[in-house]
Coordinates of C-alpha atoms in Angstrom, one line a residue:
X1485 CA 394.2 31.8 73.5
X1486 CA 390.7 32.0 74.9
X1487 CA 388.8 35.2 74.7
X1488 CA 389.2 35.3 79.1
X1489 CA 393.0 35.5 78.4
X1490 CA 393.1 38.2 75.6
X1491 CA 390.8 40.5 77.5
X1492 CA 392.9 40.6 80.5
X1493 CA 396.4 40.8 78.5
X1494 CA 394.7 43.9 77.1
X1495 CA 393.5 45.4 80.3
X1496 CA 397.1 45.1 81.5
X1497 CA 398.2 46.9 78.5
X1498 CA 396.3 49.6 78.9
X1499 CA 397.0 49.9 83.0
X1500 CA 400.9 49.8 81.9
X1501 CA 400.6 52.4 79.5
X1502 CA 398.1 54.5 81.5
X1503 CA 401.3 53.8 84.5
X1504 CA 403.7 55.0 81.9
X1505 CA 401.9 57.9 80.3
X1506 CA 401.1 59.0 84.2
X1507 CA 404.4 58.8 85.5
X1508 CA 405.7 61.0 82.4
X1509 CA 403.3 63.4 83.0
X1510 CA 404.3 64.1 86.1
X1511 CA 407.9 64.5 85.1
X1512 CA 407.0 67.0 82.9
X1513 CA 405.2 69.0 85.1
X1514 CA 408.2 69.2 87.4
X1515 CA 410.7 69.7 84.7
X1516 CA 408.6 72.4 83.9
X1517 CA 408.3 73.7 87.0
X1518 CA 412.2 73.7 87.9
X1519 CA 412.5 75.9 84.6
X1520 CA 409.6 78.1 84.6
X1521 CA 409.1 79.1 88.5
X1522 CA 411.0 82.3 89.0
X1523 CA 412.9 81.3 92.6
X1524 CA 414.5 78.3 90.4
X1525 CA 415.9 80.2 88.1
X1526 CA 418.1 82.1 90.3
X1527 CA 420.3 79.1 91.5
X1528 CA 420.6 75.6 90.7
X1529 CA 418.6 73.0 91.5
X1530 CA 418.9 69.2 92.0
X1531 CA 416.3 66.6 92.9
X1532 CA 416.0 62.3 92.5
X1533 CA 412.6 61.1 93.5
X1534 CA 413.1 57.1 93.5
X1535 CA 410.3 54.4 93.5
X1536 CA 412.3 51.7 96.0
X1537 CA 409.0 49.2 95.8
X1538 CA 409.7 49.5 91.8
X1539 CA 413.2 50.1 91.6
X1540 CA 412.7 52.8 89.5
X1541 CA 413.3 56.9 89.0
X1542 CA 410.4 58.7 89.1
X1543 CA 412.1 62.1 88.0
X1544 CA 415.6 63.1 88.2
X1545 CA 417.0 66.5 87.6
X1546 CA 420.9 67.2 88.1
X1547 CA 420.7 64.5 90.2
X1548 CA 424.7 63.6 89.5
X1549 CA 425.7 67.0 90.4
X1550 CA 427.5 67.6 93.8
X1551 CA 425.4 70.4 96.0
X1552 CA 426.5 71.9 99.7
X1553 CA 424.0 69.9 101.5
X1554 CA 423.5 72.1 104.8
X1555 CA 422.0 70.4 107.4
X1556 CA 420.8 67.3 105.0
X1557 CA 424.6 66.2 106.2
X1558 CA 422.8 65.2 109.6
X1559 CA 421.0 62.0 108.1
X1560 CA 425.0 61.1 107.2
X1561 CA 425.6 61.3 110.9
X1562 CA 421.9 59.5 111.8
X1563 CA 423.3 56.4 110.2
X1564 CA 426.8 56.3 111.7
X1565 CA 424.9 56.3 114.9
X1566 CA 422.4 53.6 114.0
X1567 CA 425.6 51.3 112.7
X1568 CA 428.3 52.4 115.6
X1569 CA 426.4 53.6 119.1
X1570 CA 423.4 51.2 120.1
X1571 CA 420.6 52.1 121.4
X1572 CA 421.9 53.7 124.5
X1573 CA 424.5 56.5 125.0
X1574 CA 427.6 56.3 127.0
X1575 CA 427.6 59.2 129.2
X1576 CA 430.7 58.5 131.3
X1577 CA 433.8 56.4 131.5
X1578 CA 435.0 55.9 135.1
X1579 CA 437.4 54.1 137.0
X1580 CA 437.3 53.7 140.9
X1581 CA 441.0 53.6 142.8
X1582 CA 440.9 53.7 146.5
X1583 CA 438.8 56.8 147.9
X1584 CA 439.4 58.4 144.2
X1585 CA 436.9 58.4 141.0
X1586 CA 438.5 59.0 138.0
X1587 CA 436.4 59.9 135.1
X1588 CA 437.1 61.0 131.2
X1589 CA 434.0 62.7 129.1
X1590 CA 432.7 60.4 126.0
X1591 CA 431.3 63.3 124.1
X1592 CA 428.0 62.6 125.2
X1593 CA 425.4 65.9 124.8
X1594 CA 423.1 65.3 127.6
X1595 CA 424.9 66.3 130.2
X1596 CA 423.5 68.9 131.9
X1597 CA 421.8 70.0 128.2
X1598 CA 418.4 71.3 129.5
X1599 CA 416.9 70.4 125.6
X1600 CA 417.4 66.6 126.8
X1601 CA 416.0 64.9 130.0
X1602 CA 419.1 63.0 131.3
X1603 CA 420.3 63.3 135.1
X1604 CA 422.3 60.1 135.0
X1605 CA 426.2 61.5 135.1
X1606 CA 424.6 64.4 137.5
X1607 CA 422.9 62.2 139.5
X1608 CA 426.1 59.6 139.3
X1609 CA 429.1 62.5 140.2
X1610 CA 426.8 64.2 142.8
X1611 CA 426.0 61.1 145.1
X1612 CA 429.9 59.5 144.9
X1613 CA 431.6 59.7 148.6
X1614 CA 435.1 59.7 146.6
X1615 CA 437.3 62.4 145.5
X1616 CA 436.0 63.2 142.3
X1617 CA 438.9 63.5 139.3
X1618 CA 438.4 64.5 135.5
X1619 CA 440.9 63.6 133.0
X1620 CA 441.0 65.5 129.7
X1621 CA 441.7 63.7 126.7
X1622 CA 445.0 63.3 125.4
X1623 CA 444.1 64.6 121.8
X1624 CA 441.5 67.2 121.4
X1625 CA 439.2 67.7 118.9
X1626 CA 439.3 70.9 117.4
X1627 CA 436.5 72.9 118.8
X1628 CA 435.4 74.1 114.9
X1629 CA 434.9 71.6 112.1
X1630 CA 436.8 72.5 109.0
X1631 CA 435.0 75.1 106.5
X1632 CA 432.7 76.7 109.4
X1633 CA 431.9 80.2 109.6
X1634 CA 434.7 81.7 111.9
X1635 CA 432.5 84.6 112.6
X1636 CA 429.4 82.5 113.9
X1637 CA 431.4 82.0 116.7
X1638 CA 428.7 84.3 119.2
X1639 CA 426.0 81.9 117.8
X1640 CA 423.7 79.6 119.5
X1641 CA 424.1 77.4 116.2
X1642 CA 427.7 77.1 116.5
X1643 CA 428.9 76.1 119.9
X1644 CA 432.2 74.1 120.7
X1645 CA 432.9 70.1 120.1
X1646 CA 434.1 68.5 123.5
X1647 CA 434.8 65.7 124.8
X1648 CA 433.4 66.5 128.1
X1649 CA 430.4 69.0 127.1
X1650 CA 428.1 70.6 129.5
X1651 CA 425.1 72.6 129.7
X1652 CA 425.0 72.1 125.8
X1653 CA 428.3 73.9 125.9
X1654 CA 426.4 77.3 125.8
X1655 CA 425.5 80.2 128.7
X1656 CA 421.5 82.1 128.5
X1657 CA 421.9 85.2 129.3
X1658 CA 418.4 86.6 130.2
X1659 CA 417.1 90.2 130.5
X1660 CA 414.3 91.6 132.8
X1661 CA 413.2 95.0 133.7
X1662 CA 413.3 94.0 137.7
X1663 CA 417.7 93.6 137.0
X1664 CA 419.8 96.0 135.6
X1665 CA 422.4 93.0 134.9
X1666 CA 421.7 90.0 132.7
X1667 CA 421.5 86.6 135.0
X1668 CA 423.8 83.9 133.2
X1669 CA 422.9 80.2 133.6
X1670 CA 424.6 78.7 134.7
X1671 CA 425.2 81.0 137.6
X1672 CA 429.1 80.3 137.2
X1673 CA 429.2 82.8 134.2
X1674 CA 427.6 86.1 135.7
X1675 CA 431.2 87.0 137.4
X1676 CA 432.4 87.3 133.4
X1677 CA 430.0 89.6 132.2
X1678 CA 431.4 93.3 131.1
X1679 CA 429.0 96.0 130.3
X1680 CA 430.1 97.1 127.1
X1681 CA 430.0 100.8 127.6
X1682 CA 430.8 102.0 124.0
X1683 CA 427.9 100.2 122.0
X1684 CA 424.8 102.1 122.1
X1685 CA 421.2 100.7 121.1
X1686 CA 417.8 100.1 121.9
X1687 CA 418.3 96.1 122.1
X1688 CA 419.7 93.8 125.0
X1689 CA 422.5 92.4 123.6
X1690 CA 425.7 90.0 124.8
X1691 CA 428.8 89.5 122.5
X1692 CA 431.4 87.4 124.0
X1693 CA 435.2 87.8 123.1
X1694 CA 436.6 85.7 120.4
X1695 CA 439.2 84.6 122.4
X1696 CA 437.9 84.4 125.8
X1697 CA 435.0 83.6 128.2
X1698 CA 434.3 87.3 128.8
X1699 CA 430.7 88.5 127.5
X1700 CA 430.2 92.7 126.9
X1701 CA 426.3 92.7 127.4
X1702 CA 424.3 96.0 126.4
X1703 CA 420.8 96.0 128.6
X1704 CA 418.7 99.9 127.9
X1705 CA 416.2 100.8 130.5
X1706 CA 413.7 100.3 127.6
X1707 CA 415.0 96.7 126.3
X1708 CA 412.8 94.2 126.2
X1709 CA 412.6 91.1 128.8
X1710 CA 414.2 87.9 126.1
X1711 CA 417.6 85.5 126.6
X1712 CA 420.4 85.3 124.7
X1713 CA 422.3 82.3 123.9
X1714 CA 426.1 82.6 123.2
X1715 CA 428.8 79.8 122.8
X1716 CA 431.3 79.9 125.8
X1717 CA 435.0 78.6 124.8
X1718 CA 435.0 75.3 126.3
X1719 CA 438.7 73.9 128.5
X1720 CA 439.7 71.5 130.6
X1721 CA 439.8 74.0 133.2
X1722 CA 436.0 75.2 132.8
X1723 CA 435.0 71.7 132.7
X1724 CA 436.1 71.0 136.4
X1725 CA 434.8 74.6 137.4
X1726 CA 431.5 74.0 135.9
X1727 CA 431.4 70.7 137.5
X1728 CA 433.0 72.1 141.1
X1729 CA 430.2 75.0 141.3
X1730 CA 427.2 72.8 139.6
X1731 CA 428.1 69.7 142.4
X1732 CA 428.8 71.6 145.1
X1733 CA 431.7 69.8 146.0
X1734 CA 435.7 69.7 144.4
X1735 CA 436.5 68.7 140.9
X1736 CA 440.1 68.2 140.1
X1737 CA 442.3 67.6 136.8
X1738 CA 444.4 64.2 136.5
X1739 CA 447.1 63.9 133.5
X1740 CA 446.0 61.5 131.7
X1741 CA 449.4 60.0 131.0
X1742 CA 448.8 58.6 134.3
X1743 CA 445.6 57.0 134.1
X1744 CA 444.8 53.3 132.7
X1745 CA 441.0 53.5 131.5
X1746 CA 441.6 50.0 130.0
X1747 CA 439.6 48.0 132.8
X1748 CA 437.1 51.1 133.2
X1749 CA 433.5 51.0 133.7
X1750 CA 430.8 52.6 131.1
X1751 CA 427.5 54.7 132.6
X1752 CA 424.5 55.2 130.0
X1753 CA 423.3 58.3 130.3
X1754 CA 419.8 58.5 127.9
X1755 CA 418.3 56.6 124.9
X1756 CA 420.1 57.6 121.4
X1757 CA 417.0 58.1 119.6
X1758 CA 416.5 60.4 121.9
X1759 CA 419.6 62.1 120.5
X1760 CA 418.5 61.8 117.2
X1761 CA 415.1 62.7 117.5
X1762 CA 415.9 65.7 118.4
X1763 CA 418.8 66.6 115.9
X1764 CA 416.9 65.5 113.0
X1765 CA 413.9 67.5 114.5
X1766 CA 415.0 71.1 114.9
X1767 CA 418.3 70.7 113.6
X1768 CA 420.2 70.7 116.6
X1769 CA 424.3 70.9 115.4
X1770 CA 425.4 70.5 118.8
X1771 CA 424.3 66.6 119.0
X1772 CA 425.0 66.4 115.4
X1773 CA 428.8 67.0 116.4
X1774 CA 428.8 65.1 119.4
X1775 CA 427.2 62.0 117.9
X1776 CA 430.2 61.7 115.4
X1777 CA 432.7 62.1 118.5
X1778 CA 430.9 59.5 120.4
X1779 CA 431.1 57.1 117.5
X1780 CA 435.0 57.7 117.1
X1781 CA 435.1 56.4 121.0
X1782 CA 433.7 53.3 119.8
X1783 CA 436.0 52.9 117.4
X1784 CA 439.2 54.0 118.8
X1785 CA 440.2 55.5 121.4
X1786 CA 440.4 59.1 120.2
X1787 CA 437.2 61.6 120.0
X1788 CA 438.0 62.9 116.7
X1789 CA 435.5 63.0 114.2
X1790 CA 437.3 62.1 111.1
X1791 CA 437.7 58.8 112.7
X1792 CA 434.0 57.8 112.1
X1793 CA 433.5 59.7 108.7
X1794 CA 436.5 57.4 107.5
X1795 CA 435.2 54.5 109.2
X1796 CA 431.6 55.0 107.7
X1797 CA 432.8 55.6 104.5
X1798 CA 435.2 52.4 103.9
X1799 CA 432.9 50.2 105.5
X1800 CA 428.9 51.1 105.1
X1801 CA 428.9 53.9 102.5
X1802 CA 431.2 52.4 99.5
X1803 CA 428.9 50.9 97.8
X1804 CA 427.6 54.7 97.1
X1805 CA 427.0 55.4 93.1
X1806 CA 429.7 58.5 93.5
X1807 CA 432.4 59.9 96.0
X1808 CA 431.0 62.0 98.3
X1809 CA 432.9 64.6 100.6
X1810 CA 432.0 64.5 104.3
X1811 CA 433.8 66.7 107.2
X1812 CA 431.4 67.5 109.5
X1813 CA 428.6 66.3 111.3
X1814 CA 426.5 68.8 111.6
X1815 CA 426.4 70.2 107.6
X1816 CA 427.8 73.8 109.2
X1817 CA 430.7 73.2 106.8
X1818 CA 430.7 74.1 102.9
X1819 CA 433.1 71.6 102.4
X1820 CA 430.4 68.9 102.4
X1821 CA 429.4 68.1 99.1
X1822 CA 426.7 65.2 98.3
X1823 CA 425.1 64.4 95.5
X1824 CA 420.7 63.9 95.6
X1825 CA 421.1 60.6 94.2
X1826 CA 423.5 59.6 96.6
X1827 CA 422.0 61.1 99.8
X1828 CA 418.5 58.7 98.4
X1829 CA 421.1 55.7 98.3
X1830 CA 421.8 56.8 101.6
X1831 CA 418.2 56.9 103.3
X1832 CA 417.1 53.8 101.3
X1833 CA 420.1 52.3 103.2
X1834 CA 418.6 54.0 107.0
X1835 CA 415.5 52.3 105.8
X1836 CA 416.5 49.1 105.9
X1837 CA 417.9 49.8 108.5
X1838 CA 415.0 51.0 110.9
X1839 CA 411.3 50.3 110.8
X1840 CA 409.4 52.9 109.2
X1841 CA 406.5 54.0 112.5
X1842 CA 410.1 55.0 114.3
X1843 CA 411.7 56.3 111.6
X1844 CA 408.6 58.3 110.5
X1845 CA 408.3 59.6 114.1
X1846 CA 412.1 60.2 114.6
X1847 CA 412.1 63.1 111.3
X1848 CA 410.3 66.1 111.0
X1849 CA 406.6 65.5 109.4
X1850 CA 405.4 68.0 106.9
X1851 CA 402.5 70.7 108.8
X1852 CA 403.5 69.0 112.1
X1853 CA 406.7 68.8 113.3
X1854 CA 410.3 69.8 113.4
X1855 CA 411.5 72.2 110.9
X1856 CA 409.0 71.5 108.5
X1857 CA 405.9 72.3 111.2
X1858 CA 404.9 75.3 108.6
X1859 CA 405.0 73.5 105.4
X1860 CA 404.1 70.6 103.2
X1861 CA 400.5 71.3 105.0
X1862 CA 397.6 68.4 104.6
X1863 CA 395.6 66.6 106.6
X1864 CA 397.7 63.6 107.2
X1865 CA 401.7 64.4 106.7
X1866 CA 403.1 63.0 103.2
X1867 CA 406.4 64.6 103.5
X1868 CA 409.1 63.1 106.5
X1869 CA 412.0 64.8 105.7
X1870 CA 415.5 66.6 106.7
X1871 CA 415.9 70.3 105.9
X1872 CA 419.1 71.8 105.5
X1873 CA 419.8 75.6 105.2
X1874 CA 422.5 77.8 105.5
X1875 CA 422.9 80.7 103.5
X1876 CA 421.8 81.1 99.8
X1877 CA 421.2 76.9 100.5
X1878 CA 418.0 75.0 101.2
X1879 CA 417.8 71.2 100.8
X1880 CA 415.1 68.9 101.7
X1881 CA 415.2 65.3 101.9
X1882 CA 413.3 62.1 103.2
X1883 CA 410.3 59.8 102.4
X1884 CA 407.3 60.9 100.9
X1885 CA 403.9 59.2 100.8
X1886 CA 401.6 59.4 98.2
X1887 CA 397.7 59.2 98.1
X1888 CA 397.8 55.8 96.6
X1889 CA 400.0 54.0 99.4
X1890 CA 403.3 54.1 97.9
X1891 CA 406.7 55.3 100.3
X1892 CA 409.3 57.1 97.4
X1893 CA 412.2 58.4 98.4
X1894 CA 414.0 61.9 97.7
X1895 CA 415.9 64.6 97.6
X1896 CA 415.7 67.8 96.5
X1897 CA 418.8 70.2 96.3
X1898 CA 418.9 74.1 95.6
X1899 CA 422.3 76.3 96.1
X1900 CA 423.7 79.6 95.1
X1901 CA 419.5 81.2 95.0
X1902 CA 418.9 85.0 95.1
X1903 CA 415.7 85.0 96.5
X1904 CA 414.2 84.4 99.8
X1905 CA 414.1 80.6 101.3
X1906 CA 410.7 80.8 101.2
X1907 CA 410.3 81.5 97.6
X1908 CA 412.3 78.3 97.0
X1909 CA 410.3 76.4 99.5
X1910 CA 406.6 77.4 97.7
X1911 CA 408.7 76.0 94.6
X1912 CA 409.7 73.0 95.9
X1913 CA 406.4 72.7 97.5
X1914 CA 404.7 72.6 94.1
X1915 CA 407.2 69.7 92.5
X1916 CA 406.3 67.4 95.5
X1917 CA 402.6 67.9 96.3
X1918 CA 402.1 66.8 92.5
X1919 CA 403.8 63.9 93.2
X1920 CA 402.1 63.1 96.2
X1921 CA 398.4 63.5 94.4
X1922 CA 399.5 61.7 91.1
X1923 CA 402.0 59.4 91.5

């Protein structure tokens, strides 16, 4: 061996084991950190921080232990829309017969949703000549995914699945010192406000009835001007009010045993990374819901969301390293359960699956955007990731870049804390910064 040779074996020798001794260092220092930091000790906590460039762990924690994921449950739904939906919603399904248009909702959220810029269907329904004819579905989707809250139900987080939504399938009620009544958009909703004449307060409030689309509102002389969001109970009914008293012009109610949509025609309605953009953003359940309801269409001819979990389960998610539980699209349900290292198995799958400038700008970026604008601060974002909270939960997990060039993979898992989110947070903060300097 010439002298050349044995100088560079031993310079990789020494750059492996500087590697190694590194890469345990910084394992330590989180193990440490999950033991000794004070939020941690509270609940329990799981993380799995892969190397997918090395095919190997860089630390792991519980990472085989099953944790109520929250909203982290979203990236499940991300991928069954990347795998089922295209890149363009369906926003109606329509058939035209004689001087009639017959139409059935596809569970498309842009409909008259003032968070997303799509006037297609409007546009569509309000220039048609013919008599305009909605036909609900023959099964419908339970309006509440199993294991939600039942007493979230006056919530802006918790609004109705549909098949047909509209206006996000929620009414703002707003306050203003010129009106002594709220004003409801839509419009269609102010003849159902009560003043609730036995609450008393300082605050402008507006509770709707659990079982009905009747809202008590409470608006004091000195209350400030602000809106209030609140779920209304969604029906076939409403739908072709809504529609009646938004287009100006009759809506009416066909059985749908007596329509054929076999030969019908599709209209796109908006972009789905549009969709996803903004449900992976700021967490938006509503499109999380919907998106899993629009899949089902695709796949059958039911909107009912246990038709796409299946679906995505048997055919693109069992190659998973455990069984995971998934009911809902959204994460509103406790019954999800997901394991870190499955939920990094999962986003090393989405990216494969989409290039990394979209999928970077489609997630939330650490101090600049989404829901983790106020957090994982720097001067270029390392951390693209989903949060997920609900109470006494807070998950995080994504892609993180580190200062020498490497993409990892991670998630990070804490349930069943004591403390404030944002004690967790400063925790988990600590763990992944380290990484992102050392690693």
């Amino acid at each position: 061996m010439s002298f050349l040779k044995l100088v560079l074996q031993i310079i990789l020798i020494v750059l492996i084991f500087s590697s190694c001794s590194s890469s345990r260092k910084l394992a330590m220092e989180a193990q440490n950190t999950l033991q000794d930091y004070p939020a941690f000790k509270t609940g329990f906590s799981g993380i799995y921080i892969y190397d997918p460039a090395e095919k190997k762990v860089v630390f792991e924690h519980n990472s085989e232990k099953y944790f109520t994921p929250a909203s982290n449950t979203k990236l499940f739904t991300f991928y069954a829309g990347l795998k089922i939906l295209g890149d363009s919603a369906v926003g109606l399904e329509y058939i035209v017969k004689e001087d009639s248009l017959i139409f059935r909702g596809t569970g498309d959220p842009s409909f008259l949703y003032d968070k997303l810029k799509s006037t297609a269907v409007f546009d569509f329904l309000k220039e048609r000549n013919e008599t305009l004819y909605y036909v609900p579905p023959i099964h419908e989707e339970k309006h509440f995914g199993p294991g939600w809250s039942w007493d979230d139900y006056n919530y802006y987080y918790s609004v109705e699945r549909a098949a047909m939504p509209l206006f996000g399938n929620y009414a703002t009620f707003t306050s203003s010192a010129e009106d002594t009544v709220p004003v409801a958009k839509p419009a269609y909703f102010n003849r159902y406000l009560v003043k609730d004449s036995l609450s008393s307060g300082s605050s402008f409030t507006v509770v709707r009835d659990h079982d009905q689309n009747k809202f008590l509102y409470q608006q004091p002389a000195e209350a400030e001007n602000r809106s209030r969001i609140v779920p209304f109970i969604h029906s076939s009914h409403l739908v072709t009010a809504l529609l009646s008293d938004t287009l100006q012009k009759p809506v009416k109610i066909l059985d749908p045993k007596k329509v054929d949509f076999s030969n019908s025609k599709l209209l796109y309605s908006i972009p789905t990374d549009s969709l996803y953009k903004r449900m992976l953003q700021v967490s938006d359940n509503f499109i999380a819901e919907q998106l899993l309801l629009m899949s089902s269409r695709v796949l059958s001819d039911s909107l009912k969301t246990d038709i796409a979990i299946d679906y995505m389960i048997k055919n693109h998610l069992q190659d998973l390293s455990q069984e995971i539980k998934w009911v809902d699209g959204s994460g509103l349900s406790i019954y999800n359960k997901f394991t870190p290292k499955t939920v990094v198995q999962l986003l090393e799958k989405i990216s494969k699956e989409v290039p990394q400038k979209r999928l970077f700008e489609l997630l939330p970026a650490g101090g600049e955007s989404g829901t983790i604008k106020n957090f994982y601060k720097a001067k270029e974002p390392y951390i693209y990731a989903k949060t997920g909270t609900i109470s006494n939960v807070h998950a995080l997990s994504g892609y993180l870049k580190t200062k020498s060039g490497k993409v990892l993979i991670f998630s990070f898992m804490n349930n069943n804390y004591m403390v404030p989110s944002a004690e967790i947070k400063a925790g988990m903060e600590i763990i992944l910064r380290d990484i992102h300097l050392n690693y």
